[in-house]
Short mmCIF file of C-alpha atoms and ligand atoms in Angstrom, two decimals:
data_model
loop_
_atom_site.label_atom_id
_atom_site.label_comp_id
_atom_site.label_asym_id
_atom_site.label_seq_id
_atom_site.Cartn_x
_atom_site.Cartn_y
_atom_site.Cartn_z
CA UNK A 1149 0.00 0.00 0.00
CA UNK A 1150 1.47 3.45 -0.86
CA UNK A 1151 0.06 6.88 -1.28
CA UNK A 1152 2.46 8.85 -4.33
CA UNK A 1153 1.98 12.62 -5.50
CA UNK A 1154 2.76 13.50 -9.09
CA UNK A 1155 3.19 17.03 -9.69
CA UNK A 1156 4.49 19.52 -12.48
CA UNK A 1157 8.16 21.19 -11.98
CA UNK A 1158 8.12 23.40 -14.43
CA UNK A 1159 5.52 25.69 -15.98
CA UNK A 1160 3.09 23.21 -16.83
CA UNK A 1161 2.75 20.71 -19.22
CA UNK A 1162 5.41 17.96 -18.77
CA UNK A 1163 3.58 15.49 -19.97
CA UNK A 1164 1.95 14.62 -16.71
CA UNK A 1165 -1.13 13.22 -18.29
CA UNK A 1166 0.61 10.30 -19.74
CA UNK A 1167 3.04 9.33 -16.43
CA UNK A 1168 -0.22 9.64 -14.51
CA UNK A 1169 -1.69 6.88 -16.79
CA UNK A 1170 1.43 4.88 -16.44
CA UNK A 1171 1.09 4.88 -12.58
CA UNK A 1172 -2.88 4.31 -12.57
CA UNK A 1173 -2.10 0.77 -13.06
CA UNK A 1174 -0.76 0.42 -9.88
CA UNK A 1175 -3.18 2.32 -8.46
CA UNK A 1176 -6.46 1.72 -6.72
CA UNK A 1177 -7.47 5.59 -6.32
CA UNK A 1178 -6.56 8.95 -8.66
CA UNK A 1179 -6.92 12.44 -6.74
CA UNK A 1180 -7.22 15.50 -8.72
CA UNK A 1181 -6.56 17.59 -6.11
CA UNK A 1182 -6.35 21.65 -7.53
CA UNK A 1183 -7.28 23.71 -10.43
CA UNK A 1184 -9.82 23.28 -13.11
CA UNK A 1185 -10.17 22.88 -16.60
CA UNK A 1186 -7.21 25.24 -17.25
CA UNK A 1187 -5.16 21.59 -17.29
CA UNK A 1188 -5.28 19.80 -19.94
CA UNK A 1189 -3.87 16.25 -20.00
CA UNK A 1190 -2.94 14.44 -23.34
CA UNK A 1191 -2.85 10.63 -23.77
CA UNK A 1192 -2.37 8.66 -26.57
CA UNK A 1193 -3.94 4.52 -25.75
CA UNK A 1194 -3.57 2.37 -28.22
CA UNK A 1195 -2.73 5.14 -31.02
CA UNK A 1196 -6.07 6.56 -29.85
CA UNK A 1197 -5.64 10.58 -28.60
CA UNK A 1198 -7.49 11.32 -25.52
CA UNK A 1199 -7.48 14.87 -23.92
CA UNK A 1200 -9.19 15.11 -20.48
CA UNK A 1201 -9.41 18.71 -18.42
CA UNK A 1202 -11.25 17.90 -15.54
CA UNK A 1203 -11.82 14.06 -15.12
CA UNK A 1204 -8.66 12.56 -13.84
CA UNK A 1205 -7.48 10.66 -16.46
CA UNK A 1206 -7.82 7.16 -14.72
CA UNK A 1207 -11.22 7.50 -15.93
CA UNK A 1208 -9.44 4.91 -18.70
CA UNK A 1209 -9.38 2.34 -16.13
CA UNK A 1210 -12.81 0.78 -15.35
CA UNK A 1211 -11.52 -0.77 -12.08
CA UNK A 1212 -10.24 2.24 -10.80
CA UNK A 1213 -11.71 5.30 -8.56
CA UNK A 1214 -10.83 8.74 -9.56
CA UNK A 1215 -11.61 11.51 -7.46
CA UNK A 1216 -12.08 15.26 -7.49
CA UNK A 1217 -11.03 16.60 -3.91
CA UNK A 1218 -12.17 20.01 -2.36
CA UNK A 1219 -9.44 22.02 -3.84
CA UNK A 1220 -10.26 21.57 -7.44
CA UNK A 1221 -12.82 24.08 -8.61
CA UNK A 1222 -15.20 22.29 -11.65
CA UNK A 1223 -17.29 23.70 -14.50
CA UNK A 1224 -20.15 21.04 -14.56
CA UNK A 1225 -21.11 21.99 -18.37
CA UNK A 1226 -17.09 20.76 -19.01
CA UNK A 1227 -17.02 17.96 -16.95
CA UNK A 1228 -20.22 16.83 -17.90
CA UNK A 1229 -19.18 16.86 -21.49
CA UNK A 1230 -16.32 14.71 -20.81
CA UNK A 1231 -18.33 12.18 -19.66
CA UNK A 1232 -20.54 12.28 -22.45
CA UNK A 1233 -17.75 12.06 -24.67
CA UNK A 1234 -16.66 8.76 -22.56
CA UNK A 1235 -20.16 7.49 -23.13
CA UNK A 1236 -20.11 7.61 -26.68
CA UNK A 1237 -16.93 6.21 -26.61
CA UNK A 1238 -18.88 2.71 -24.72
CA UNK A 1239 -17.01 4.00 -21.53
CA UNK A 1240 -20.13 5.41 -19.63
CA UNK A 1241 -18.81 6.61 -15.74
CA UNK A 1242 -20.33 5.47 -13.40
CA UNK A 1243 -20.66 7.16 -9.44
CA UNK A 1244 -18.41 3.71 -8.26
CA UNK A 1245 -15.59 5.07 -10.29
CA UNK A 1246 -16.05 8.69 -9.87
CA UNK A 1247 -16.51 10.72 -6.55
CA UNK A 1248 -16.65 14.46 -6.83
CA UNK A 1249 -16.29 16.67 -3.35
CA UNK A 1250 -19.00 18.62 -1.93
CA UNK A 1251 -16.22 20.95 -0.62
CA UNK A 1252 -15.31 22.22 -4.61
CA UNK A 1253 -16.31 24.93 -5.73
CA UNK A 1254 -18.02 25.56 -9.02
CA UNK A 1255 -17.00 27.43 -11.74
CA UNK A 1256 -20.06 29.82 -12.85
CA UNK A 1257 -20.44 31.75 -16.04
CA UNK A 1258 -19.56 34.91 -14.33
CA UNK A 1259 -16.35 33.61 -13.63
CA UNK A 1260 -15.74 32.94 -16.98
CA UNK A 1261 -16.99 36.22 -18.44
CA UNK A 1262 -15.10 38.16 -14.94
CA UNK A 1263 -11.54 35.91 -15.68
CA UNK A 1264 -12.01 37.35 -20.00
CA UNK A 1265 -13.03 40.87 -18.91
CA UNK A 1266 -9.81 41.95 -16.65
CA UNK A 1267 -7.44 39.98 -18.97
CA UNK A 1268 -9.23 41.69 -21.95
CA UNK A 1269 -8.91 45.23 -19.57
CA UNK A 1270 -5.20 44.41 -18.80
CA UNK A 1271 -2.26 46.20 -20.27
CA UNK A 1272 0.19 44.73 -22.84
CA UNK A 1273 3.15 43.38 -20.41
CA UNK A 1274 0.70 43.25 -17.39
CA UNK A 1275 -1.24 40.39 -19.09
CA UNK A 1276 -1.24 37.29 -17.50
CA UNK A 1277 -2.47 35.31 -20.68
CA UNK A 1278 -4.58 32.78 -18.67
CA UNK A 1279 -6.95 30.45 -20.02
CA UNK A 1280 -9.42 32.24 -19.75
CA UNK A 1281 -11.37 29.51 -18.29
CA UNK A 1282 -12.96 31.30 -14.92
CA UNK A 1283 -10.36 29.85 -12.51
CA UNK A 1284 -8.79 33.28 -10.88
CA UNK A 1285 -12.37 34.65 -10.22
CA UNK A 1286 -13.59 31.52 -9.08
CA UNK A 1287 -10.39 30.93 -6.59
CA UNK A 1288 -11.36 35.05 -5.31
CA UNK A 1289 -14.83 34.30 -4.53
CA UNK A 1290 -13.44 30.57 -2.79
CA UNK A 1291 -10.69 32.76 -0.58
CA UNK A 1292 -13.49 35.72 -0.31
CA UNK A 1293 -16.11 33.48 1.31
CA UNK A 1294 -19.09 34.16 -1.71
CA UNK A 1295 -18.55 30.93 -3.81
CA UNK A 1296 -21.05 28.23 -5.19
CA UNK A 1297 -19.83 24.47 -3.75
CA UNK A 1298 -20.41 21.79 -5.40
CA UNK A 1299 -22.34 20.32 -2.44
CA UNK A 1300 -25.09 23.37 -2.80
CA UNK A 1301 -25.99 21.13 -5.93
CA UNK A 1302 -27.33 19.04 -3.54
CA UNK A 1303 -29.73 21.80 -1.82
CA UNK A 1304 -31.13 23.72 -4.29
CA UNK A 1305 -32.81 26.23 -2.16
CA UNK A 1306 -29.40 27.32 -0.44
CA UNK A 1307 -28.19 27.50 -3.98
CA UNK A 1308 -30.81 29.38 -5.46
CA UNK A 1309 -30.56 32.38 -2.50
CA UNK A 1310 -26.76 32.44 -2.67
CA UNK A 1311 -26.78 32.54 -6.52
CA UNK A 1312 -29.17 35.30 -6.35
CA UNK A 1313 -26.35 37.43 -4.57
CA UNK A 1314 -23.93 36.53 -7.17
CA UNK A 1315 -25.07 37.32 -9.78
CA UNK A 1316 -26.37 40.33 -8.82
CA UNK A 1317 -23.10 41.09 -7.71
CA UNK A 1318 -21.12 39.68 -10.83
CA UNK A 1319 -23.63 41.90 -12.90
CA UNK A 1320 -22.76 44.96 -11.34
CA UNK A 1321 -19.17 44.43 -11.68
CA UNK A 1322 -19.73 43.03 -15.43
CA UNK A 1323 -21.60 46.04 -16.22
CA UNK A 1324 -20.30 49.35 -14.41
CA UNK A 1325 -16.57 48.33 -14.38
CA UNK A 1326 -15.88 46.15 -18.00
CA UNK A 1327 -18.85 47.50 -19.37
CA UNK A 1328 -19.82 44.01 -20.29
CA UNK A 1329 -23.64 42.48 -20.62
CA UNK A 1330 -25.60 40.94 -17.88
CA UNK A 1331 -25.44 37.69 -17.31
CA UNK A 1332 -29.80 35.90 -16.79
CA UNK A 1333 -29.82 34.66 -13.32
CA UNK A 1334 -33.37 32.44 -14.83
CA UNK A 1335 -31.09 30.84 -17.45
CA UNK A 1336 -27.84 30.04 -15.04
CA UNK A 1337 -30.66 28.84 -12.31
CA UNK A 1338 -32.48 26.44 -15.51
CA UNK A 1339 -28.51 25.37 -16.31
CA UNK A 1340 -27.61 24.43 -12.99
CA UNK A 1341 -30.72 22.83 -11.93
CA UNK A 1342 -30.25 20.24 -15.19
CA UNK A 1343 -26.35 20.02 -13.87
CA UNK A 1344 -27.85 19.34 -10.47
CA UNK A 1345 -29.65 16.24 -11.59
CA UNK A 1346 -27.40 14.76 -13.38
CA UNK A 1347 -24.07 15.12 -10.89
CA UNK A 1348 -25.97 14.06 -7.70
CA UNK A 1349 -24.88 10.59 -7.85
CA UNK A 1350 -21.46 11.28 -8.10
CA UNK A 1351 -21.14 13.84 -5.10
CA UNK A 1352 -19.73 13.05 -1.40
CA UNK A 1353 -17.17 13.54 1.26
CA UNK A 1354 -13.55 12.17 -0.56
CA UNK A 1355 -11.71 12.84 2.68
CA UNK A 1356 -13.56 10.35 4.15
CA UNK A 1357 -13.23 7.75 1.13
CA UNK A 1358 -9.68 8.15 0.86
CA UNK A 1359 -8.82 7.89 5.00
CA UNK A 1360 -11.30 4.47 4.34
CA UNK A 1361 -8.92 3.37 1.46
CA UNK A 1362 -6.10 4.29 3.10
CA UNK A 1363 -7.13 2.19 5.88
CA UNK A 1364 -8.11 -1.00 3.69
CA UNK A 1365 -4.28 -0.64 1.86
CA UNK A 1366 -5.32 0.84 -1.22
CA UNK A 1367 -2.49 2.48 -3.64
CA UNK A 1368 -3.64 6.49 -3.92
CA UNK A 1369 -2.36 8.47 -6.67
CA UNK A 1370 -2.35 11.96 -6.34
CA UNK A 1371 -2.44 13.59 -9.71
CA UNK A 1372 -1.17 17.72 -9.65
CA UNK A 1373 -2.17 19.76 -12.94
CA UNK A 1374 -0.23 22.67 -14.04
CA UNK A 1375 3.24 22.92 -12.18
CA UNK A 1376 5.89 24.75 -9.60
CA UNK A 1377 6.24 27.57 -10.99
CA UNK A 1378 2.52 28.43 -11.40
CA UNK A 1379 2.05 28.03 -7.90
CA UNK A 1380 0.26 30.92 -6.66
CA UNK A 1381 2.21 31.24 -3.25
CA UNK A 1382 6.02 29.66 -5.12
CA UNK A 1383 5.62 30.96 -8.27
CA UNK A 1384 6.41 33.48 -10.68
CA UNK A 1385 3.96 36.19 -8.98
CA UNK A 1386 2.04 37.18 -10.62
CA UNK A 1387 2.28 34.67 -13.73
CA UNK A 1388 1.11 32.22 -12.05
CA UNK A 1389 -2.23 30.09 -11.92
CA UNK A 1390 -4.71 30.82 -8.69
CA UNK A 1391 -4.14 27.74 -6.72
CA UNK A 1392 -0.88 25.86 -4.89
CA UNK A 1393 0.12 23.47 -7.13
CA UNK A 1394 3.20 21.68 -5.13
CA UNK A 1395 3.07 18.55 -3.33
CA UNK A 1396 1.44 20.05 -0.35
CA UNK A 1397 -1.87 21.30 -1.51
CA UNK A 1398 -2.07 17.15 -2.40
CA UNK A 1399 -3.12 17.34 1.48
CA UNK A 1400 -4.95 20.31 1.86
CA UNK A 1401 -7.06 19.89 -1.90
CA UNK A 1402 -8.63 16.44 -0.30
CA UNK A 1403 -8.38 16.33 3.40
CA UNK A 1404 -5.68 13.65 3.27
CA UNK A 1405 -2.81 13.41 6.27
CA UNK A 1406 0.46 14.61 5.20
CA UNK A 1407 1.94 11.66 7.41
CA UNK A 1408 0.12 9.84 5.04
CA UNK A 1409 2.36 10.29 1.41
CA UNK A 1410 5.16 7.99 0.88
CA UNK A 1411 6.72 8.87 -2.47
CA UNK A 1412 6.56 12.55 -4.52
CA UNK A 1413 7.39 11.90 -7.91
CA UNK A 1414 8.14 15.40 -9.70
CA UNK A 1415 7.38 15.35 -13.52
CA UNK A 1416 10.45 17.08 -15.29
CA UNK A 1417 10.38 17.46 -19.11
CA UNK A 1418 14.02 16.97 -20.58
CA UNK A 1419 14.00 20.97 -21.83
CA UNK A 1420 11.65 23.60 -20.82
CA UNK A 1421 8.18 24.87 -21.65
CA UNK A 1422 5.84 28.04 -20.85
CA UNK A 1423 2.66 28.84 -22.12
CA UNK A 1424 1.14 32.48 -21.40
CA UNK A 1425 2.81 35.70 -20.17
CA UNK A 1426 6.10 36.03 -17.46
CA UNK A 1427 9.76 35.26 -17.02
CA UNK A 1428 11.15 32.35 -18.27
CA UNK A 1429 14.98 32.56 -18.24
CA UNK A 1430 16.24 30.04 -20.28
CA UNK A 1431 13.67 30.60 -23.61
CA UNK A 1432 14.87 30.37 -27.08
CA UNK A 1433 12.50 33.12 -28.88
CA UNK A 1434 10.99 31.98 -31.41
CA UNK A 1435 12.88 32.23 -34.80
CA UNK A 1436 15.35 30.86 -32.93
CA UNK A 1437 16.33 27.43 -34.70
CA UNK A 1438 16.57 25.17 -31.31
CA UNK A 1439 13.67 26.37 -29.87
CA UNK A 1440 11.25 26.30 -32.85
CA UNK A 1441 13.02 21.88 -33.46
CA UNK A 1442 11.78 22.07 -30.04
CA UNK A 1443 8.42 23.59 -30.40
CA UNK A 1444 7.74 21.40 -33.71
CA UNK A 1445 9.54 18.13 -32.66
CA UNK A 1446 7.30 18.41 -29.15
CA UNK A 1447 4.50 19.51 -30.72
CA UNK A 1448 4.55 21.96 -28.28
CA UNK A 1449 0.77 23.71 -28.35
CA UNK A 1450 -0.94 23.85 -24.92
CA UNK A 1451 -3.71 21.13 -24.96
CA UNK A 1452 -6.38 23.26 -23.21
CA UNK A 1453 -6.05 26.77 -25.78
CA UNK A 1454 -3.71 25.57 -28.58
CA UNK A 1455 -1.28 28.27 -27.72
CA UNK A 1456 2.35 27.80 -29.33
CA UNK A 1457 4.53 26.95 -26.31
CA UNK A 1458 7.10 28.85 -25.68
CA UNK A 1459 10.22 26.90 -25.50
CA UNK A 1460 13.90 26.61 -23.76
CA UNK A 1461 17.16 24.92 -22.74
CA UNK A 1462 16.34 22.59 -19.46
CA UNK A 1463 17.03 24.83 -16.02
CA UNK A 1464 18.43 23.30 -13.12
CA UNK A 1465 17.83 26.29 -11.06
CA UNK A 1466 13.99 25.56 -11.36
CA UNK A 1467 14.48 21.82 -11.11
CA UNK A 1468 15.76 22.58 -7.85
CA UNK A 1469 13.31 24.89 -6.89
CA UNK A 1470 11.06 21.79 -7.39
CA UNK A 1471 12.64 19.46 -5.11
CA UNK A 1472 12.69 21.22 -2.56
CA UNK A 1473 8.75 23.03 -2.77
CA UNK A 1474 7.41 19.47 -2.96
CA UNK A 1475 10.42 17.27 -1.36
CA UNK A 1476 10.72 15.44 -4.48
CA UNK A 1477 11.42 11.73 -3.81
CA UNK A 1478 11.86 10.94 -7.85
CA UNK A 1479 11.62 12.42 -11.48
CA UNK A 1480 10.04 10.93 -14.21
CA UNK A 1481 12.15 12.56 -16.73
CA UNK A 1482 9.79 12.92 -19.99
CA UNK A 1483 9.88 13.67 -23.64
CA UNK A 1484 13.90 12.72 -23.86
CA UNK A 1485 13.27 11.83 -27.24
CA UNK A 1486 12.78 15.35 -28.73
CA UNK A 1487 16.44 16.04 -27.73
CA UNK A 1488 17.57 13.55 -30.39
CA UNK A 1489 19.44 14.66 -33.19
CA UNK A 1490 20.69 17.96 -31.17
CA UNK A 1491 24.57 18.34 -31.80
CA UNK A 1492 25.20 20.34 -28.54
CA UNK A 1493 22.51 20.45 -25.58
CA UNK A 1494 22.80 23.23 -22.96
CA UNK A 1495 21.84 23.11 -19.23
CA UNK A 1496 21.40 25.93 -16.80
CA UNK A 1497 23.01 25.45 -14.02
CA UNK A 1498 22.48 29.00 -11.82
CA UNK A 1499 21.39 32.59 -13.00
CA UNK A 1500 22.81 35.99 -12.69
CA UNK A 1501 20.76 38.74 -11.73
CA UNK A 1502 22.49 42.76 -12.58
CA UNK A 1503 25.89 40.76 -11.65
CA UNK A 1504 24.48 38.51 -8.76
CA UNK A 1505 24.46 34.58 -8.56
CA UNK A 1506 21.21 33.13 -8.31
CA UNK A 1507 20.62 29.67 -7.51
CA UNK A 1508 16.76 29.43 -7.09
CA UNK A 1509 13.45 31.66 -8.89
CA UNK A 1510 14.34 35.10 -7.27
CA UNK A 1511 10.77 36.46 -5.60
CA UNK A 1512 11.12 39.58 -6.98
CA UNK A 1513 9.13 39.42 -10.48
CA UNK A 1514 11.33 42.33 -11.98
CA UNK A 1515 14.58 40.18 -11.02
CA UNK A 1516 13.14 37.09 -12.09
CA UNK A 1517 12.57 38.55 -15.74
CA UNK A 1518 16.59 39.80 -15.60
CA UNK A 1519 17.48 36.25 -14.66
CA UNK A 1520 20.67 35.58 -17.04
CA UNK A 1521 21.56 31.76 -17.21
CA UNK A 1522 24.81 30.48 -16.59
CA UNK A 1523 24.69 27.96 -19.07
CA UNK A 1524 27.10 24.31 -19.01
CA UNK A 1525 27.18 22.32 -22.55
CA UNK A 1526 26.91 18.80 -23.42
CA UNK A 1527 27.10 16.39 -26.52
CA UNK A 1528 23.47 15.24 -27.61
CA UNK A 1529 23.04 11.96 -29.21
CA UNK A 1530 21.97 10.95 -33.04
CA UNK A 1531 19.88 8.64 -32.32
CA UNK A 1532 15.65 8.33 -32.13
CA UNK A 1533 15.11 6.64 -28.69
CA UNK A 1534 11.15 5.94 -29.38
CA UNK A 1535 11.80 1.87 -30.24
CA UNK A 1536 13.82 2.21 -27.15
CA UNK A 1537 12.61 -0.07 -23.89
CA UNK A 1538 15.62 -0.45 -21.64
CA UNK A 1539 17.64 2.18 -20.00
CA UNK A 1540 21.02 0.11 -21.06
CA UNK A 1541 19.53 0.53 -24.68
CA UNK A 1542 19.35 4.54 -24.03
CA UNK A 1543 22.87 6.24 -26.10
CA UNK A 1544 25.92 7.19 -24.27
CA UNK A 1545 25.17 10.65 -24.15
CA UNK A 1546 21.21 10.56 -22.90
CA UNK A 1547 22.60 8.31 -20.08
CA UNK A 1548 25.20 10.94 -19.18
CA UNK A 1549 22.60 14.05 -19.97
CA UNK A 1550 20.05 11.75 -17.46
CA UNK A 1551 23.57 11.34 -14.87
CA UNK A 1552 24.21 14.96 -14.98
CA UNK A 1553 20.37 16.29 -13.93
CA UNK A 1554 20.51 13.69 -11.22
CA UNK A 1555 24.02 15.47 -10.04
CA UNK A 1556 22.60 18.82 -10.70
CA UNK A 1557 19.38 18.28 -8.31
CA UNK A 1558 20.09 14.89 -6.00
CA UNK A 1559 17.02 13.04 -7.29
CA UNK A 1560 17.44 9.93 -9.48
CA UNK A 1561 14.63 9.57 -12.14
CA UNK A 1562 12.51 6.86 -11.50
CA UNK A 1563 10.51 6.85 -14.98
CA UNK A 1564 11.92 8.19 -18.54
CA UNK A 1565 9.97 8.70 -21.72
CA UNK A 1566 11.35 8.44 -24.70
CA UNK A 1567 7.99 8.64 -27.07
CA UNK A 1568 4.05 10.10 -26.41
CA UNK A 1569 2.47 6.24 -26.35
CA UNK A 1570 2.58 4.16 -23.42
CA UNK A 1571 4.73 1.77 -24.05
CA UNK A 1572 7.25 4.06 -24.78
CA UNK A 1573 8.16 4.48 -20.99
CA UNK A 1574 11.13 3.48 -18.70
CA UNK A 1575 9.79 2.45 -15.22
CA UNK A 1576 13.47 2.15 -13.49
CA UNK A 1577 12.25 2.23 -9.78
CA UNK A 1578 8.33 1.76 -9.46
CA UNK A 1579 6.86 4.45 -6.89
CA UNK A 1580 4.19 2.49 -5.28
CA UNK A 1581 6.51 -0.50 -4.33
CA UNK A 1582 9.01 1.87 -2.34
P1 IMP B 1966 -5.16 30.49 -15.40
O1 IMP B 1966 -4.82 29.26 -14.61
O2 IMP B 1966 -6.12 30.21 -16.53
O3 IMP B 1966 -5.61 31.62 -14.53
O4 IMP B 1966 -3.82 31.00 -16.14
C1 IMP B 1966 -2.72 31.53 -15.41
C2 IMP B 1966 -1.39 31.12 -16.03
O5 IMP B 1966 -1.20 29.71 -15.85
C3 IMP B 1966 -1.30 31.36 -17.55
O6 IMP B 1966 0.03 31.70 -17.87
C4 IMP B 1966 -1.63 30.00 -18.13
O7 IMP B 1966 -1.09 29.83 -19.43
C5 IMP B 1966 -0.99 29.09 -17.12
N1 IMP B 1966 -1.62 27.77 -17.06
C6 IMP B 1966 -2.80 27.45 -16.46
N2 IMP B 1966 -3.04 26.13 -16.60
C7 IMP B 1966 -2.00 25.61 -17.23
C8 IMP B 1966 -1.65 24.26 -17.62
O8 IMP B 1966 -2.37 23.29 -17.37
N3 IMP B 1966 -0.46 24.12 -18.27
C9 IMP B 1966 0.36 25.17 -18.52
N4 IMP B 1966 0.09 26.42 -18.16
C10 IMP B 1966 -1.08 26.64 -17.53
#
């Protein structure tokens, strides 16, 4: 029995979505356990794409639970599409293998049309470029006390009186300060009483469910979305997403023991990635030659908005920051496979700031966008790795590029991809046997 966090260490999209899949097997539970359907988690089964924003992606498994915990926030309409789309895919969900908290908080349309408005109303270089998906406004009216749970589904009279105020409240906002339209309290009431009927089954107290598997020795995944440096407390401030999203909030975003987690697996792709707005010190602009192989070779577009990622040499300054945010016990090293071909490969190993060495994020957002790499070189290898299935297999040089990010942060990888499809994975050290 084990309980293992995966999180993101970088920006976001390391390809979490597929080493979550590759641990579900071992696992009796999945736990999304923050943010919405600003994630967006890409698998490829059996040659088949999937892309999941909200449902954990364990949904795959039929003998498996996956669980939305307290600190996610959910827009039914989006989550109830994705299990349409399951259902017309003959994979129907049913309430034994998905339990969503009464503790989350919805995402309403006026968080939507509120998180749209102020990026819309923002300055170029003050932009955050979120996803526009409601998930700062909903996290303000969580932290401010005024948001819609998930539970008030259940108890539509407390609903209707509290979504009275909100609106009234969003519309006033919408209106006087964006000069935006009104949103119809009647047809957000019709919308939500239809959403009401349909997630009821699903809804209950995961904090309890897990402690209870926990107790009978079931395996628990813990799945993060986005990653470190989004974190709203750790981050880049303010380019950052509106919840924690290190190993902690695994805890706090399902009312499960910290005592309780054995292993944290960190999810490190072999170069770097940003989507949206703030500092990013080791980027190759684009029209630069590396960065756009990079960008084309990863297919590097984000899976939730189809925004080009931006792309980079790997950073050991933020791999660092990630071990120690979320006390990672593990990597799982991915996409290794779009280094191939590279003659040269470069890896930062500290930053200067006006003249200063850095050798974490600095806090200060201003700093943080001065952040000059120090930059080390190493051979790359000519290889493709994707028919690759054994480490000994992997080239000289992807071995020693592997050895060196171990040296550089004091955490072995435990998993390595070297291709998007399942098989195409390394398990070295399996997380859930210790
Ligand atoms: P928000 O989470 O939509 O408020 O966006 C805030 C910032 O986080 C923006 O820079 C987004 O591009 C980024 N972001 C949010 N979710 C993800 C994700 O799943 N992957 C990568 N970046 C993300």
């Amino acid at each position: 029995m084990a309980s293992v966090v995966v999180v993101g260490t970088q920006w976001g999209d390391e390809g979490k979505g597929k080493i979550v899949d590759l641990l579900t097997r071992y696992a009796d539970f999945v736990v999304r356990f923050q943010g919405g359907n600003n994630a967006g988690h890409t698998l490829v089964v059996d040659g088949k794409q999937y892309i999941f924003h909200i449902i954990p992606s364990g949904i795959l498994y039929k003998d498996k639970t996956c669980v939305i915990g307290n600190g996610v926030i959910i827009d039914p309409g989006v989550l109830l599409k994705e299990m349409a789309n399951l259902a017309e895919k003959g994979m129907a969900v049913t309430p034994r293998q998905l339990l969503i908290s009464a503790n989350a908080h919805l995402i309403m349309p006026y968080h939507q049309c509120l998180d749209v408005a102020r990026e819309n109303a923002l300055a170029k270089g003050k932009k955050i470029g979120t996803t526009g998906r409601g998930i700062g406004p909903c996290y303000m009216d969580k932290v401010g006390r005024v948001g819609m749970k998930v539970g008030d589904l259940l108890d539509m009279s407390l609903f209707t009186d509290k979504l009275q105020a909100a609106v009234e409240d969003k519309n006033f906002i919408l209106t006087r300060q964006f000069g935006a339209q009104p949103l119809d309290y009647a047809a957000i009431l019709d919308q939500f009483e239809a959403h009401a009927a349909q997630l009821s089954p699903f809804i209950g107290n995961v904090s309890v469910a897990l402690d209870q598997a926990r107790k009978a020795g079931k395996n628990i995944l813990f799945e993060g979305a986005q990653g470190t440096q989004l974190d709203i407390d750790h981050g880049t401030y303010p380019f950052v997403t509106s919840s924690n999203t290190i190993a902690g909030n695994a805890c706090i975003g399902s009312g499960f023991g910290p005592v309780h987690i054995d292993e944290v697996i960190g999810i490190l792709k072999a170069y770097t990635t940003r989507v949206g707005e703030g500092p990013f010190p080791t980027e190759l602009p684009e029209g630069d030659g590396i960065g756009d192989i990079l960008q084309q070779k990863g297919h590097e577009y984000g899976a939730t908005t189809g925004r080009r990622r931006r792309c980079g040499w790997f950073d050991a300054v933020v791999a660092n920051d990630a071990v120690r945010l979320n006390g990672l016990t593990g990597f799982a090293v991915t996409k290794l496979d779009v280094l191939s071909g590279l003659k040269k490969l470069k890896i930062a190993t500290g930053y200067r700031v006006e003249g200063v060495p850095y050798g974490y994020m600095p806090d200060n957002i201003r700093k943080a966008r001065m952040a000059e790499p120090v930059y080390e070189e190493m051979d790359g290898w000519g290889t493709e790795l994707p028919g690759i299935r054994s480490y000994e297999d992997l080239p000289a040089q992807a071995k020693d590029y592997l050895k060196r990010l171990e040296d550089l942060t004091g955490v072995a990888p435990a998993i390595v991809s070297v291709g998007p499809d399942r098989e195409e994975t390394l398990l070295l050290r399996n997380p859930f046997s210790g």
